[in-house]
Amino acid sequence: MAITTIRDFFRMEAAGGVVLVIAAALAIWVANSPVAPYYQELLDVHLAIQAGALKIDKPLLLWINDGLMAVFFLLVGLEIKREFVRGELSRREQAILPFIAAIGGMLLPALIFTGLNLGAPSYLYGWAIPAATDIAFALTVLALLGSRVPLSLKVFLTAVAVIDDLGAIVIIAIFYTYELSLLSLALAGAALVGLVILNLCNVNKLAPYLILGFILWVCVLKSGVHATLAGVALAMAIPVREPKSGEESLLKRCEHGLHPWVAFGILPLFGFANAGVSFADIGWYKLADTLTLGIALGLFVGKQLGVFGATWLTCRAGIASQPEGASWAQVYGVAIICGIGFTMSLFIGGLAWPHTDYDAEVRLGVILGSVASAFIGAMVLLFAPPNRST
């Protein structure tokens, strides 16, 4: 059953990753075509919702990044909770290797980025951009390689990416929160208490959670904390226990219901809205800019060295075992693929500089680092010798 669940998850993420790749490529094409002005105008269109004194007025780009991405983070939160309660991360011996690998894969990219940008203080806000892994893109690459990649490595990559997402959530909450509204935070806290009460009372209907979840999202949006964190908080309150009637848990039903909408709708829309890099004003100097280099090298160099180095040291120290049936060359190939940071890297880049002229450097660095990681990682896995001892 566990293997079937992993394979179903893998197929969904991989298929969604293909759509995400197409959406990102389309965005780049549109941004460099005669319709580029209309693309930007579309993203700048303001949409407003008002109920009495409460008014939410944002451009379309922020409705995508603050609103729809909250649903993405809800799914991420559900996956994290499931993995830690019932899944691959529920036992210490299973969780220790991907946990240490994920920590290494977050620290080294951040150090490389920071080291390259010590002379540019305004760039340092982006230190967390190369610390992320895009699970949909990464699993797409593994799907294209088929049986050349052992299932244990697919599970390992999924676990690393889940822990990576958890780290990104913590980073966003701590380092990318600005002016706070205490009243909004208090109201958000009250909504969160209500969600916990629903959980403790074994409420297994979705509607009450969605109502309080929407209230929580509005309060968090107005509080100064990034609104997507409301999705994670809601996920933590969704019950993972099976009801007595023998039905699936509410968490599993929500996860299965959200997955296609996120994989084939929200993430491609986010990619289309955020990946549009215009090359019209980008010269060689942009490639040499330390912001671009810090992101690209952080993803391509920092991720592979951090993940592989932490994995190798952990196994050599006897703390954990090497992924079953995988050679060290194959582990290294997967470590390189962890440098595909696309979705979360672009998202954190938007949080680091919400209203600046650094969009081109951020997008260019993310795309260069992610594409290099995908191509080189795939080549290593394509030609890597299997583990002969199995």
Coordinates of C-alpha atoms in Angstrom, one line a residue:
M1 CA 0.0 0.0 0.0
A2 CA 2.8 2.4 0.9
I3 CA 4.6 1.8 -2.4
T4 CA 1.4 2.3 -4.4
T5 CA 0.8 5.6 -2.6
I6 CA 4.3 6.8 -3.4
R7 CA 4.0 5.8 -7.0
D8 CA 0.6 7.6 -7.4
F9 CA 2.1 10.7 -5.8
F10 CA 5.1 10.5 -8.0
R11 CA 3.0 10.2 -11.2
M12 CA 0.8 13.2 -10.2
E13 CA 3.8 15.4 -9.3
A14 CA 5.6 14.4 -12.5
A15 CA 2.7 15.1 -14.8
G16 CA 2.1 18.4 -13.1
G17 CA 5.7 19.2 -13.6
V18 CA 5.4 18.8 -17.3
V19 CA 2.5 21.3 -17.4
L20 CA 4.6 23.7 -15.2
V21 CA 7.5 23.5 -17.6
I22 CA 5.2 24.4 -20.5
A23 CA 3.7 27.3 -18.6
A24 CA 7.1 28.7 -17.7
A25 CA 8.3 28.4 -21.3
L26 CA 5.2 30.1 -22.5
A27 CA 5.7 32.9 -20.1
I28 CA 9.3 33.5 -21.3
W29 CA 8.1 33.4 -24.9
V30 CA 5.3 35.9 -24.2
A31 CA 7.6 38.2 -22.3
N32 CA 9.8 38.4 -25.4
S33 CA 7.1 38.7 -28.0
P34 CA 5.1 41.7 -29.4
V35 CA 2.4 41.0 -26.8
A36 CA 4.7 41.5 -23.8
P37 CA 3.1 44.8 -22.8
Y38 CA -0.3 43.1 -22.7
Y39 CA 1.2 40.3 -20.5
Q40 CA 2.4 42.9 -18.0
E41 CA -0.9 44.9 -18.1
L42 CA -2.8 41.7 -17.4
L43 CA -0.7 41.0 -14.3
D44 CA -1.2 44.6 -13.1
V45 CA -5.0 44.5 -13.4
H46 CA -6.5 45.3 -10.0
L47 CA -9.2 43.1 -8.6
A48 CA -11.1 44.1 -5.4
I49 CA -13.3 42.3 -2.9
Q50 CA -15.2 44.4 -0.3
A51 CA -17.5 43.5 2.5
G52 CA -18.4 46.5 4.6
A53 CA -15.2 48.1 6.0
L54 CA -13.1 45.2 4.9
K55 CA -11.6 45.6 1.4
I56 CA -8.9 43.5 -0.3
D57 CA -7.6 45.3 -3.4
K58 CA -4.6 43.7 -5.2
P59 CA -3.2 43.3 -8.7
L60 CA -3.8 40.0 -10.4
L61 CA -0.2 38.9 -9.8
L62 CA -0.6 39.3 -6.0
W63 CA -4.0 37.5 -6.1
I64 CA -2.0 34.6 -7.6
N65 CA 1.0 34.9 -5.2
D66 CA -1.0 35.6 -2.0
G67 CA -4.3 33.9 -2.7
L68 CA -3.9 30.9 -5.0
M69 CA -0.5 30.1 -3.5
A70 CA -2.1 29.8 -0.1
V71 CA -3.9 26.8 -1.6
F72 CA -0.6 25.4 -2.8
F73 CA 0.9 25.9 0.8
L74 CA -2.2 24.2 2.2
L75 CA -1.4 21.1 0.0
V76 CA 2.3 21.4 1.1
G77 CA 1.2 21.5 4.7
L78 CA -1.1 18.4 4.3
E79 CA 1.8 16.5 2.7
I80 CA 4.2 17.5 5.5
K81 CA 1.7 16.4 8.1
R82 CA 1.0 13.1 6.4
E83 CA 4.7 12.3 6.0
F84 CA 5.5 13.1 9.6
V85 CA 2.5 11.3 11.1
R86 CA 1.9 8.3 8.8
G87 CA 4.5 8.5 6.0
E88 CA 8.2 8.1 5.2
L89 CA 9.2 10.6 7.9
S90 CA 7.2 9.0 10.7
R91 CA 10.1 6.9 12.0
R92 CA 13.4 8.3 13.0
E93 CA 15.5 5.8 11.0
Q94 CA 13.6 6.8 7.8
A95 CA 13.6 10.5 8.5
I96 CA 17.2 11.1 9.6
L97 CA 18.9 10.8 6.2
P98 CA 16.6 13.1 4.2
F99 CA 16.4 15.5 7.1
I100 CA 20.2 15.9 7.3
A101 CA 20.4 16.1 3.5
A102 CA 17.8 18.8 3.4
I103 CA 19.5 20.9 6.0
G104 CA 22.8 20.6 4.1
G105 CA 20.9 21.5 0.9
M106 CA 19.5 24.7 2.5
L107 CA 22.7 25.9 4.3
L108 CA 25.3 25.6 1.6
P109 CA 23.3 27.5 -1.1
A110 CA 22.6 30.3 1.4
L111 CA 26.3 30.5 2.3
I112 CA 27.4 30.6 -1.3
F113 CA 24.8 33.4 -2.1
T114 CA 25.8 35.3 1.0
G115 CA 29.5 35.0 0.3
L116 CA 29.1 36.3 -3.2
N117 CA 27.0 39.3 -2.1
L118 CA 28.7 40.5 1.1
G119 CA 29.7 43.6 -0.8
A120 CA 26.1 44.4 -1.9
P121 CA 24.0 44.7 1.3
S122 CA 20.8 45.3 -0.6
Y123 CA 21.2 41.9 -2.3
L124 CA 21.5 40.0 1.0
Y125 CA 17.7 39.9 1.5
G126 CA 17.7 37.2 -1.1
W127 CA 19.9 34.7 0.8
A128 CA 17.1 32.1 1.0
I129 CA 16.2 32.1 -2.8
P130 CA 18.6 29.3 -3.7
A131 CA 17.7 27.2 -0.7
A132 CA 14.6 25.7 -2.2
T133 CA 13.7 22.6 -4.2
D134 CA 10.8 22.4 -6.6
I135 CA 9.4 19.0 -6.1
A136 CA 7.2 19.0 -9.2
F137 CA 10.0 19.9 -11.5
A138 CA 12.5 17.5 -9.8
L139 CA 10.1 14.5 -10.0
T140 CA 9.4 15.3 -13.6
V141 CA 13.1 14.8 -14.4
L142 CA 13.1 11.5 -12.5
A143 CA 9.9 10.4 -14.3
L144 CA 11.5 11.0 -17.7
L145 CA 14.4 8.7 -16.6
G146 CA 12.0 5.9 -15.7
S147 CA 13.4 2.7 -14.2
R148 CA 17.0 4.1 -14.3
V149 CA 16.3 5.7 -11.0
P150 CA 15.6 3.3 -8.1
L151 CA 12.4 3.8 -6.2
S152 CA 14.4 4.4 -3.0
L153 CA 15.9 7.5 -4.6
K154 CA 12.5 8.8 -5.7
V155 CA 11.3 8.4 -2.1
F156 CA 14.5 10.1 -0.8
L157 CA 14.1 13.1 -3.1
T158 CA 10.4 13.4 -2.2
A159 CA 11.3 13.4 1.6
V160 CA 14.1 15.9 1.1
A161 CA 11.8 18.2 -0.9
V162 CA 9.1 17.9 1.8
I163 CA 11.5 18.8 4.6
D164 CA 12.9 21.6 2.3
D165 CA 9.4 23.0 2.0
L166 CA 9.0 22.9 5.8
G167 CA 12.3 24.9 6.0
A168 CA 11.1 27.4 3.5
I169 CA 7.9 27.9 5.5
V170 CA 9.9 28.6 8.6
I171 CA 12.2 31.0 6.7
I172 CA 9.2 32.9 5.3
A173 CA 7.6 33.2 8.7
I174 CA 10.7 34.4 10.4
F175 CA 12.7 36.4 7.9
Y176 CA 10.1 37.7 5.4
T177 CA 7.6 39.2 7.8
Y178 CA 7.6 42.9 8.0
E179 CA 5.2 45.4 9.7
L180 CA 2.7 43.5 12.0
S181 CA -0.9 44.3 12.9
L182 CA -1.5 43.0 16.4
L183 CA -5.3 43.2 16.0
S184 CA -5.2 41.1 12.8
L185 CA -2.8 38.6 14.5
A186 CA -5.1 38.3 17.4
L187 CA -8.1 37.6 15.1
A188 CA -5.9 35.1 13.2
G189 CA -5.1 33.4 16.5
A190 CA -8.8 33.2 17.4
A191 CA -9.5 31.5 14.0
L192 CA -6.6 29.1 14.6
V193 CA -8.0 28.2 18.1
G194 CA -11.3 27.5 16.4
L195 CA -9.6 25.1 13.9
V196 CA -7.9 23.3 16.8
I197 CA -11.2 22.9 18.6
L198 CA -12.8 21.4 15.4
N199 CA -9.9 18.9 15.3
L200 CA -10.1 18.0 19.0
C201 CA -13.9 17.5 18.6
N202 CA -13.3 15.0 15.8
V203 CA -15.2 17.1 13.2
N204 CA -14.6 15.3 9.9
K205 CA -16.6 17.7 7.6
L206 CA -14.6 20.0 5.4
A207 CA -17.0 23.0 5.4
P208 CA -16.3 24.3 9.0
Y209 CA -12.5 24.1 8.3
L210 CA -12.8 26.0 5.1
I211 CA -14.9 28.8 6.7
L212 CA -12.5 29.3 9.5
G213 CA -9.6 28.8 7.1
F214 CA -10.8 31.7 4.9
I215 CA -11.2 33.9 7.9
L216 CA -7.7 32.9 9.0
W217 CA -6.3 33.8 5.5
V218 CA -7.9 37.2 5.5
C219 CA -6.6 38.0 9.0
V220 CA -3.1 36.8 8.1
L221 CA -3.2 38.8 4.9
K222 CA -3.9 41.9 6.9
S223 CA -1.5 41.1 9.7
G224 CA 1.8 41.6 7.8
V225 CA 2.7 37.9 8.0
H226 CA 2.6 36.4 4.5
A227 CA -0.9 35.1 3.7
T228 CA 0.3 31.8 2.3
L229 CA 1.2 30.7 5.8
A230 CA -2.5 30.6 6.6
G231 CA -2.7 27.6 4.2
V232 CA 0.0 25.8 6.3
A233 CA -1.8 26.6 9.6
L234 CA -5.1 25.3 8.2
A235 CA -3.3 22.0 7.0
M236 CA -2.0 21.4 10.5
A237 CA -5.6 21.4 11.9
I238 CA -7.0 19.0 9.3
P239 CA -7.5 15.6 11.0
V240 CA -5.2 12.8 9.8
R241 CA -7.0 10.1 11.9
E242 CA -9.5 7.7 10.1
P243 CA -13.1 8.2 11.1
K244 CA -14.9 5.3 12.8
S245 CA -17.1 4.7 9.8
G246 CA -14.0 3.4 7.9
E247 CA -13.9 6.3 5.4
E248 CA -10.6 7.9 4.4
S249 CA -9.3 10.6 6.7
L250 CA -10.3 14.2 6.0
L251 CA -6.6 15.0 5.4
K252 CA -6.3 12.3 2.7
R253 CA -9.5 13.4 1.0
C254 CA -8.3 17.0 1.0
E255 CA -4.9 16.0 -0.3
H256 CA -6.3 13.9 -3.1
G257 CA -8.9 16.5 -4.0
L258 CA -6.4 19.4 -4.1
H259 CA -3.6 17.7 -5.9
P260 CA -4.9 17.9 -9.5
W261 CA -6.0 21.5 -9.0
V262 CA -2.6 22.6 -7.7
A263 CA -0.5 20.5 -10.1
F264 CA -2.4 21.3 -13.2
G265 CA -3.9 24.7 -12.3
I266 CA -2.3 26.8 -9.6
L267 CA 1.4 26.0 -10.1
P268 CA 1.3 26.4 -13.9
L269 CA -0.6 29.7 -13.4
F270 CA 2.1 30.8 -10.9
G271 CA 4.8 29.8 -13.3
F272 CA 3.2 31.7 -16.2
A273 CA 2.8 34.8 -14.0
N274 CA 6.3 34.8 -12.5
A275 CA 8.6 33.3 -15.0
G276 CA 8.2 35.9 -17.7
V277 CA 11.8 37.2 -18.2
S278 CA 12.3 39.8 -20.9
F279 CA 15.7 39.5 -22.5
A280 CA 15.4 42.9 -24.2
D281 CA 17.5 44.8 -21.7
I282 CA 19.5 41.9 -20.4
G283 CA 23.2 42.1 -21.4
W284 CA 26.2 40.0 -20.3
Y285 CA 26.6 42.3 -17.3
K286 CA 23.3 40.8 -15.9
L287 CA 24.9 37.3 -16.0
A288 CA 27.9 38.6 -14.1
D289 CA 25.8 40.4 -11.5
T290 CA 26.4 38.8 -8.1
L291 CA 22.7 38.6 -7.5
T292 CA 22.2 36.4 -10.6
L293 CA 25.4 34.4 -9.9
G294 CA 24.5 33.9 -6.2
I295 CA 21.2 32.4 -7.1
A296 CA 22.4 30.3 -10.0
L297 CA 25.5 29.0 -8.3
G298 CA 23.6 28.5 -5.0
L299 CA 21.1 26.3 -6.8
F300 CA 23.5 24.4 -9.1
V301 CA 26.6 24.2 -6.9
G302 CA 25.4 24.7 -3.4
K303 CA 22.4 22.3 -3.6
Q304 CA 24.3 19.4 -5.0
L305 CA 27.3 19.7 -2.6
G306 CA 25.0 20.3 0.4
V307 CA 22.7 17.4 -0.2
F308 CA 25.3 14.9 -1.4
G309 CA 27.9 16.0 1.2
A310 CA 25.5 15.7 4.0
T311 CA 24.2 12.4 2.7
W312 CA 27.6 10.8 2.3
L313 CA 28.9 12.0 5.7
T314 CA 25.7 10.8 7.4
C315 CA 26.1 7.3 5.9
R316 CA 29.8 7.1 6.5
A317 CA 29.3 8.0 10.1
G318 CA 26.8 5.1 10.4
I319 CA 23.9 7.4 11.4
A320 CA 21.8 6.2 8.4
S321 CA 22.0 3.8 5.5
Q322 CA 22.6 4.5 1.9
P323 CA 19.3 4.5 -0.1
E324 CA 18.5 0.9 -1.0
G325 CA 19.6 -0.3 -4.4
A326 CA 21.2 3.0 -5.3
S327 CA 24.9 3.7 -6.2
W328 CA 26.7 6.8 -5.0
A329 CA 26.8 8.1 -8.5
Q330 CA 23.0 7.9 -8.6
V331 CA 22.7 9.6 -5.2
Y332 CA 24.9 12.4 -6.6
G333 CA 22.6 12.7 -9.7
V334 CA 19.6 13.2 -7.4
A335 CA 21.5 15.7 -5.3
I336 CA 22.1 17.8 -8.5
I337 CA 18.4 17.6 -9.3
C338 CA 17.6 19.0 -5.9
G339 CA 19.0 22.3 -7.4
I340 CA 15.8 22.8 -9.4
G341 CA 14.4 25.5 -7.3
F342 CA 11.9 27.1 -9.7
T343 CA 8.5 27.6 -7.9
M344 CA 9.7 28.2 -4.3
S345 CA 12.8 30.2 -5.4
L346 CA 10.7 32.6 -7.5
F347 CA 8.2 32.9 -4.6
I348 CA 10.9 33.8 -2.0
G349 CA 12.5 36.2 -4.6
G350 CA 9.1 38.0 -4.7
L351 CA 9.1 38.3 -0.9
A352 CA 12.6 39.5 -0.7
W353 CA 12.1 42.5 -3.0
P354 CA 8.3 43.1 -3.5
H355 CA 8.8 46.5 -5.2
T356 CA 12.2 46.7 -6.8
D357 CA 13.9 46.4 -10.1
Y358 CA 15.6 43.1 -9.3
D359 CA 13.0 40.9 -11.0
A360 CA 15.2 40.2 -14.1
E361 CA 18.2 39.1 -12.0
V362 CA 16.1 36.9 -9.7
R363 CA 14.3 35.2 -12.6
L364 CA 17.4 34.8 -14.6
G365 CA 19.4 33.3 -11.7
V366 CA 16.5 30.9 -10.8
I367 CA 16.1 29.7 -14.4
L368 CA 19.8 29.3 -15.1
G369 CA 20.4 27.4 -11.9
S370 CA 17.3 25.2 -12.3
V371 CA 17.9 24.4 -15.9
A372 CA 21.6 23.5 -15.3
S373 CA 20.6 21.3 -12.3
A374 CA 17.9 19.5 -14.4
F375 CA 20.1 18.9 -17.4
I376 CA 23.3 17.9 -15.6
G377 CA 21.5 15.9 -13.0
A378 CA 19.6 14.0 -15.7
M379 CA 22.9 13.3 -17.6
V380 CA 24.5 11.9 -14.4
L381 CA 21.6 9.7 -13.7
L382 CA 21.4 8.6 -17.3
F383 CA 25.0 7.3 -17.3
A384 CA 25.4 6.5 -13.6
P385 CA 26.3 2.8 -13.0
P386 CA 23.7 1.0 -10.8
N387 CA 24.6 -0.5 -7.4
R388 CA 26.2 -3.8 -8.3
S389 CA 25.9 -5.2 -4.8
T390 CA 22.1 -5.5 -5.1

